[in-house]
PDB file of C-alpha atoms in Angstrom:
ATOM      1  CA  VAL A   1      30.537  -2.352  14.557  1.00 95.00           C
ATOM      2  CA  ASN A   2      29.321   0.164  12.270  1.00 96.00           C
ATOM      3  CA  ASN A   3      27.535   1.735   8.306  1.00 96.00           C
ATOM      4  CA  ILE A   4      25.148  -1.070   8.622  1.00 96.00           C
ATOM      5  CA  ARG A   5      22.147   0.693   7.110  1.00 97.00           C
ATOM      6  CA  ALA A   6      18.816   0.106   7.012  1.00 98.00           C
ATOM      7  CA  GLU A   7      16.764  -0.118   3.583  1.00 98.00           C
ATOM      8  CA  ASN A   8      13.739   1.806   2.548  1.00 98.00           C
ATOM      9  CA  LYS A   9      10.326  -0.433   2.584  1.00 98.00           C
ATOM     10  CA  THR A  10       6.540   0.307   0.771  1.00 98.00           C
ATOM     11  CA  TYR A  11       4.300   0.659   4.534  1.00 97.00           C
ATOM     12  CA  ASP A  12       2.829  -2.783   4.964  1.00 96.00           C
ATOM     13  CA  GLY A  13       1.991  -2.312   8.692  1.00 94.00           C
ATOM     14  CA  ASN A  14       4.180  -3.608  11.129  1.00 96.00           C
ATOM     15  CA  THR A  15       7.492  -2.727  12.328  1.00 97.00           C
ATOM     16  CA  SER A  16      10.086  -4.873  10.656  1.00 97.00           C
ATOM     17  CA  ALA A  17      12.845  -3.142   8.875  1.00 97.00           C
ATOM     18  CA  VAL A  18      15.716  -4.874   6.860  1.00 97.00           C
ATOM     19  CA  LEU A  19      19.150  -4.416   7.340  1.00 96.00           C
ATOM     20  CA  ASP A  20      22.391  -4.136   4.979  1.00 95.00           C
ATOM     21  CA  LEU A  21      25.165  -5.412   6.153  1.00 94.00           C
ATOM     22  CA  SER A  22      27.533  -5.272   2.962  1.00 92.00           C
ATOM     23  CA  GLY A  23      29.539  -2.121   4.091  1.00 93.00           C
ATOM     24  CA  ILE A  24      29.916  -2.805   7.288  1.00 94.00           C
ATOM     25  CA  ILE A  25      32.820  -1.485   9.622  1.00 95.00           C
ATOM     26  CA  PHE A  26      34.511  -3.672  11.953  1.00 96.00           C
ATOM     27  CA  ASP A  27      36.822  -1.048  14.239  1.00 95.00           C
ATOM     28  CA  GLY A  28      39.760  -2.605  15.368  1.00 94.00           C
ATOM     29  CA  ILE A  29      40.339  -5.073  13.381  1.00 96.00           C
ATOM     30  CA  ILE A  30      43.214  -6.044  12.564  1.00 97.00           C
ATOM     31  CA  LYS A  31      44.007  -5.938   8.778  1.00 95.00           C
ATOM     32  CA  GLY A  32      44.177  -9.152   7.347  1.00 96.00           C
ATOM     33  CA  ASP A  33      41.999 -10.393   9.570  1.00 96.00           C
ATOM     34  CA  SER A  34      38.085 -11.656   8.596  1.00 96.00           C
ATOM     35  CA  LEU A  35      34.969 -10.989  10.711  1.00 96.00           C
ATOM     36  CA  ALA A  36      31.254 -10.960   9.383  1.00 95.00           C
ATOM     37  CA  LEU A  37      28.160 -11.062  11.615  1.00 94.00           C
ATOM     38  CA  SER A  38      25.515 -13.742  10.985  1.00 90.00           C
ATOM     39  CA  THR A  39      22.994 -12.832   9.192  1.00 81.00           C
ATOM     40  CA  GLY A  40      19.907 -13.836  11.597  1.00 88.00           C
ATOM     41  CA  SER A  41      21.677 -12.057  13.986  1.00 94.00           C
ATOM     42  CA  VAL A  42      20.778  -8.547  13.167  1.00 95.00           C
ATOM     43  CA  THR A  43      17.088  -7.057  13.557  1.00 96.00           C
ATOM     44  CA  GLY A  44      16.125  -3.569  12.691  1.00 97.00           C
ATOM     45  CA  SER A  45      12.846  -2.529  13.516  1.00 98.00           C
ATOM     46  CA  PHE A  46      11.425   0.486  12.618  1.00 98.00           C
ATOM     47  CA  GLU A  47       9.968   3.186  16.060  1.00 97.00           C
ATOM     48  CA  THR A  48       6.760   3.102  14.461  1.00 97.00           C
ATOM     49  CA  ALA A  49       4.867   1.196  11.495  1.00 96.00           C
ATOM     50  CA  GLY A  50       3.901   4.333   9.730  1.00 96.00           C
ATOM     51  CA  ALA A  51       5.280   5.825   6.281  1.00 97.00           C
ATOM     52  CA  GLY A  52       7.573   8.529   6.560  1.00 97.00           C
ATOM     53  CA  ASN A  53      10.916   9.995   5.997  1.00 98.00           C
ATOM     54  CA  GLY A  54      14.256   9.340   7.902  1.00 97.00           C
ATOM     55  CA  LYS A  55      12.217   7.486  10.293  1.00 98.00           C
ATOM     56  CA  ASN A  56      14.981   5.519  12.897  1.00 98.00           C
ATOM     57  CA  VAL A  57      14.359   2.320  12.837  1.00 98.00           C
ATOM     58  CA  ALA A  58      16.863  -0.049  16.265  1.00 98.00           C
ATOM     59  CA  ILE A  59      19.555  -1.977  15.784  1.00 97.00           C
ATOM     60  CA  SER A  60      19.711  -5.371  17.790  1.00 96.00           C
ATOM     61  CA  ILE A  61      22.751  -7.144  17.657  1.00 95.00           C
ATOM     62  CA  ALA A  62      22.492 -10.594  19.789  1.00 94.00           C
ATOM     63  CA  GLU A  63      25.693 -12.613  21.527  1.00 91.00           C
ATOM     64  CA  GLY A  64      27.795 -14.340  19.812  1.00 90.00           C
ATOM     65  CA  ALA A  65      26.967 -13.250  16.439  1.00 93.00           C
ATOM     66  CA  LEU A  66      30.387 -12.447  15.628  1.00 94.00           C
ATOM     67  CA  THR A  67      31.671 -15.035  12.717  1.00 95.00           C
ATOM     68  CA  GLY A  68      34.373 -15.389  10.016  1.00 95.00           C
ATOM     69  CA  SER A  69      37.541 -16.953   9.751  1.00 96.00           C
ATOM     70  CA  SER A  70      39.177 -14.648  12.871  1.00 96.00           C
ATOM     71  CA  ALA A  71      36.401 -14.215  15.392  1.00 96.00           C
ATOM     72  CA  ALA A  72      38.008 -16.153  17.974  1.00 96.00           C
ATOM     73  CA  ASP A  73      40.418 -13.950  18.230  1.00 96.00           C
ATOM     74  CA  TYR A  74      38.209 -11.073  18.969  1.00 95.00           C
ATOM     75  CA  SER A  75      34.764 -10.027  21.295  1.00 94.00           C
ATOM     76  CA  LEU A  76      31.816  -7.985  19.664  1.00 93.00           C
ATOM     77  CA  ASP A  77      31.570  -5.208  21.775  1.00 94.00           C
ATOM     78  CA  ARG A  78      27.848  -4.455  21.337  1.00 91.00           C
ATOM     79  CA  ASN A  79      26.976  -1.250  23.530  1.00 91.00           C
ATOM     80  CA  GLU A  80      29.609   1.068  21.770  1.00 93.00           C
ATOM     81  CA  SER A  81      27.923  -0.663  18.770  1.00 94.00           C
ATOM     82  CA  GLN A  82      25.690   1.024  16.283  1.00 96.00           C
ATOM     83  CA  LYS A  83      22.345   1.088  17.722  1.00 96.00           C
ATOM     84  CA  THR A  84      20.413   2.781  15.189  1.00 97.00           C
ATOM     85  CA  ALA A  85      19.998   3.965  11.831  1.00 98.00           C
ATOM     86  CA  THR A  86      17.527   5.288   9.057  1.00 98.00           C
ATOM     87  CA  ALA A  87      15.083   5.043   6.614  1.00 98.00           C
ATOM     88  CA  ASP A  88      11.697   5.286   4.501  1.00 98.00           C
ATOM     89  CA  ILE A  89       8.762   4.001   4.871  1.00 98.00           C
ATOM     90  CA  THR A  90       6.580   4.971   1.839  1.00 98.00           C
ATOM     91  CA  LYS A  91       2.888   5.055   1.303  1.00 97.00           C
ATOM     92  CA  GLY A  92       1.461   1.621  -0.532  1.00 97.00           C
ATOM     93  CA  THR A  93      -1.168   1.981  -2.566  1.00 97.00           C
ATOM     94  CA  ILE A  94      -4.763   1.234  -2.574  1.00 97.00           C
ATOM     95  CA  THR A  95      -6.197   0.763  -6.138  1.00 97.00           C
ATOM     96  CA  VAL A  96     -10.631   1.246  -6.002  1.00 97.00           C
ATOM     97  CA  THR A  97     -12.052  -0.707  -8.581  1.00 97.00           C
ATOM     98  CA  PRO A  98     -16.339  -0.063  -9.902  1.00 97.00           C
ATOM     99  CA  PHE A  99     -18.155  -3.000 -10.279  1.00 97.00           C
ATOM    100  CA  SER A 100     -20.531  -3.483 -13.352  1.00 97.00           C
ATOM    101  CA  SER A 101     -24.221  -3.496 -12.633  1.00 96.00           C
ATOM    102  CA  ALA A 102     -27.844  -3.726 -14.836  1.00 97.00           C
ATOM    103  CA  VAL A 103     -30.526  -1.770 -14.921  1.00 97.00           C
ATOM    104  CA  THR A 104     -33.712  -1.658 -16.165  1.00 97.00           C
ATOM    105  CA  TYR A 105     -34.350   1.605 -18.008  1.00 97.00           C
ATOM    106  CA  GLY A 106     -36.000   4.619 -15.942  1.00 95.00           C
ATOM    107  CA  GLU A 107     -35.128   2.672 -13.127  1.00 96.00           C
ATOM    108  CA  GLY A 108     -32.400   3.667  -9.942  1.00 95.00           C
ATOM    109  CA  THR A 109     -28.832   2.173  -9.133  1.00 94.00           C
ATOM    110  CA  ASP A 110     -26.459   1.757  -6.582  1.00 94.00           C
ATOM    111  CA  PHE A 111     -22.629   1.891  -7.522  1.00 96.00           C
ATOM    112  CA  SER A 112     -20.137   0.659  -6.054  1.00 96.00           C
ATOM    113  CA  VAL A 113     -16.630  -0.538  -6.047  1.00 96.00           C
ATOM    114  CA  THR A 114     -13.548  -2.962  -4.245  1.00 95.00           C
ATOM    115  CA  TYR A 115     -10.912  -1.951  -2.435  1.00 95.00           C
ATOM    116  CA  SER A 116      -7.413  -3.842  -2.728  1.00 95.00           C
ATOM    117  CA  GLY A 117      -3.741  -3.079  -2.060  1.00 95.00           C
ATOM    118  CA  ALA A 118      -4.233  -2.440   1.986  1.00 95.00           C
ATOM    119  CA  ALA A 119      -1.523  -4.473   4.264  1.00 94.00           C
ATOM    120  CA  GLY A 120      -2.527  -7.090   6.419  1.00 88.00           C
ATOM    121  CA  ALA A 121      -4.673  -5.955   9.612  1.00 90.00           C
ATOM    122  CA  ASP A 122      -5.828  -3.015   7.498  1.00 93.00           C
ATOM    123  CA  THR A 123      -8.526  -5.224   5.267  1.00 90.00           C
ATOM    124  CA  ASP A 124     -10.476  -5.461   7.868  1.00 90.00           C
ATOM    125  CA  ARG A 125     -10.883  -1.907   8.781  1.00 90.00           C
ATOM    126  CA  LEU A 126     -10.708   0.082   5.519  1.00 89.00           C
ATOM    127  CA  ALA A 127     -13.845   1.596   6.472  1.00 85.00           C
ATOM    128  CA  SER A 128     -12.257   3.080   9.554  1.00 90.00           C
ATOM    129  CA  ILE A 129      -9.270   4.431   7.214  1.00 92.00           C
ATOM    130  CA  ILE A 130     -10.401   5.433   4.295  1.00 96.00           C
ATOM    131  CA  THR A 131     -12.749   9.053   4.084  1.00 96.00           C
ATOM    132  CA  GLY A 132     -13.791  11.308   1.422  1.00 96.00           C
ATOM    133  CA  THR A 133     -17.060   9.482  -1.425  1.00 96.00           C
ATOM    134  CA  VAL A 134     -16.195   8.193  -4.289  1.00 97.00           C
ATOM    135  CA  LYS A 135     -17.720   9.740  -7.525  1.00 97.00           C
ATOM    136  CA  TYR A 136     -19.613   8.321 -10.241  1.00 97.00           C
ATOM    137  CA  LYS A 137     -20.256   8.936 -13.722  1.00 97.00           C
ATOM    138  CA  VAL A 138     -21.623   6.695 -16.749  1.00 97.00           C
ATOM    139  CA  GLY A 139     -21.218   8.039 -20.475  1.00 97.00           C
ATOM    140  CA  LYS A 140     -19.846   6.122 -23.590  1.00 96.00           C
ATOM    141  CA  THR A 141     -16.641   7.674 -22.726  1.00 95.00           C
ATOM    142  CA  GLU A 142     -14.756   9.574 -19.865  1.00 94.00           C
ATOM    143  CA  GLU A 143     -15.125  13.056 -21.804  1.00 95.00           C
ATOM    144  CA  SER A 144     -18.934  12.966 -22.672  1.00 95.00           C
ATOM    145  CA  ALA A 145     -19.380  10.913 -19.010  1.00 96.00           C
ATOM    146  CA  ALA A 146     -22.024  12.159 -16.416  1.00 97.00           C
ATOM    147  CA  ASP A 147     -24.405  11.956 -13.851  1.00 97.00           C
ATOM    148  CA  TYR A 148     -26.570   8.967 -13.790  1.00 97.00           C
ATOM    149  CA  SER A 149     -29.875   9.278 -15.035  1.00 96.00           C
ATOM    150  CA  LYS A 150     -33.190   6.751 -15.301  1.00 96.00           C
ATOM    151  CA  THR A 151     -33.918   8.792 -18.354  1.00 95.00           C
ATOM    152  CA  LEU A 152     -29.961   7.284 -19.870  1.00 96.00           C
ATOM    153  CA  GLY A 153     -31.459   4.751 -23.205  1.00 96.00           C
ATOM    154  CA  ALA A 154     -31.236   1.761 -23.778  1.00 97.00           C
ATOM    155  CA  GLY A 155     -27.087   0.635 -23.888  1.00 97.00           C
ATOM    156  CA  SER A 156     -24.112  -0.093 -22.657  1.00 97.00           C
ATOM    157  CA  TYR A 157     -22.137   2.314 -21.326  1.00 97.00           C
ATOM    158  CA  SER A 158     -18.388   2.478 -18.693  1.00 98.00           C
ATOM    159  CA  ILE A 159     -19.016   3.052 -15.223  1.00 98.00           C
ATOM    160  CA  TYR A 160     -15.746   6.511 -14.355  1.00 97.00           C
ATOM    161  CA  ILE A 161     -15.262   7.078 -10.997  1.00 97.00           C
ATOM    162  CA  ASP A 162     -14.004  10.148  -9.365  1.00 97.00           C
ATOM    163  CA  VAL A 163     -11.588   9.121  -6.092  1.00 97.00           C
ATOM    164  CA  SER A 164      -9.413  12.472  -5.598  1.00 97.00           C
ATOM    165  CA  SER A 165     -11.771  13.242  -2.213  1.00 97.00           C
ATOM    166  CA  LEU A 166     -10.578  10.085  -0.987  1.00 97.00           C
ATOM    167  CA  SER A 167      -7.578   9.800   1.288  1.00 96.00           C
ATOM    168  CA  ALA A 168      -5.350   7.352   4.192  1.00 96.00           C
ATOM    169  CA  ASN A 169      -3.498   8.059   6.272  1.00 94.00           C
ATOM    170  CA  ASP A 170       0.031   5.444   5.016  1.00 96.00           C
ATOM    171  CA  TYR A 171      -1.914   5.299   1.629  1.00 97.00           C
ATOM    172  CA  ILE A 172      -2.112   6.803  -1.783  1.00 97.00           C
ATOM    173  CA  ILE A 173      -5.461   5.999  -3.202  1.00 97.00           C
ATOM    174  CA  LYS A 174      -6.134   5.402  -6.973  1.00 97.00           C
ATOM    175  CA  ALA A 175      -8.863   4.386  -9.534  1.00 97.00           C
ATOM    176  CA  ALA A 176      -8.051   0.860 -11.657  1.00 96.00           C
ATOM    177  CA  SER A 177      -7.391   1.817 -14.904  1.00 93.00           C
ATOM    178  CA  ALA A 178      -9.823   0.737 -16.612  1.00 93.00           C
ATOM    179  CA  PRO A 179     -14.038   1.005 -16.441  1.00 95.00           C
ATOM    180  CA  ALA A 180     -16.650  -1.235 -15.246  1.00 97.00           C
ATOM    181  CA  VAL A 181     -19.712  -1.588 -17.610  1.00 98.00           C
ATOM    182  CA  LEU A 182     -23.517  -0.525 -16.651  1.00 98.00           C
ATOM    183  CA  THR A 183     -25.949  -1.873 -18.754  1.00 98.00           C
ATOM    184  CA  VAL A 184     -29.447  -0.724 -19.441  1.00 97.00           C
ATOM    185  CA  LYS A 185     -32.012  -3.127 -20.236  1.00 97.00           C
ATOM    186  CA  LYS A 186     -34.998  -2.170 -22.367  1.00 96.00           C
ATOM    187  CA  ARG A 187     -37.727  -1.834 -20.394  1.00 94.00           C
ATOM    188  CA  PRO A 188     -40.980  -4.675 -20.763  1.00 93.00           C
ATOM    189  CA  LEU A 189     -44.175  -2.631 -21.943  1.00 91.00           C
ATOM    190  CA  ASN A 190     -48.172  -4.683 -22.009  1.00 87.00           C
ATOM    191  CA  VAL A 191     -50.625  -3.799 -24.347  1.00 87.00           C
ATOM    192  CA  ASN A 192     -53.789  -4.228 -23.430  1.00 82.00           C
ATOM    193  CA  SER A 193     -57.331  -3.522 -24.734  1.00 73.00           C
ATOM    194  CA  SER A 194     -59.281  -1.390 -23.282  1.00 64.00           C
TER     195      SER A 194
END
């Protein structure tokens, strides 16, 4: 059996591979006979789970995999059948989204983000996967945004993030398209007579 193809996939944290049997070739079949392999009997597994191009995929064909109207007339030589294919695992995407926050005029504030899109167990270990620092700027527009200052006047501002210094194996990291909102509240004053 030859011409089994492995399909490319996006990184999902595991080695499972989807195989395409549509172009399968049975070497030695007599013209006019009909043979197939049962779908669940042929499995594929990438050598490693990480993203990469041209990765080896091991192909396993179970005993009794041969089907079709002519199957009773043939025996499948699994030792001589195709054992490997190649396919790509493309990087997944992690999206970084800033949280909206509020601060009173004249006070400092801490900005924070959330991450989405990590695969499987990676969700629970993002701190060890992602390196780098998110940079924050605030302003009415992205062009006018600057580092936060305690002297920023009361009002509503957009929080923009720069994730260009972030990196993670097996992922592309991008900022969410919509900014968060920073609300600077007016500072209360008390007027007392002396």
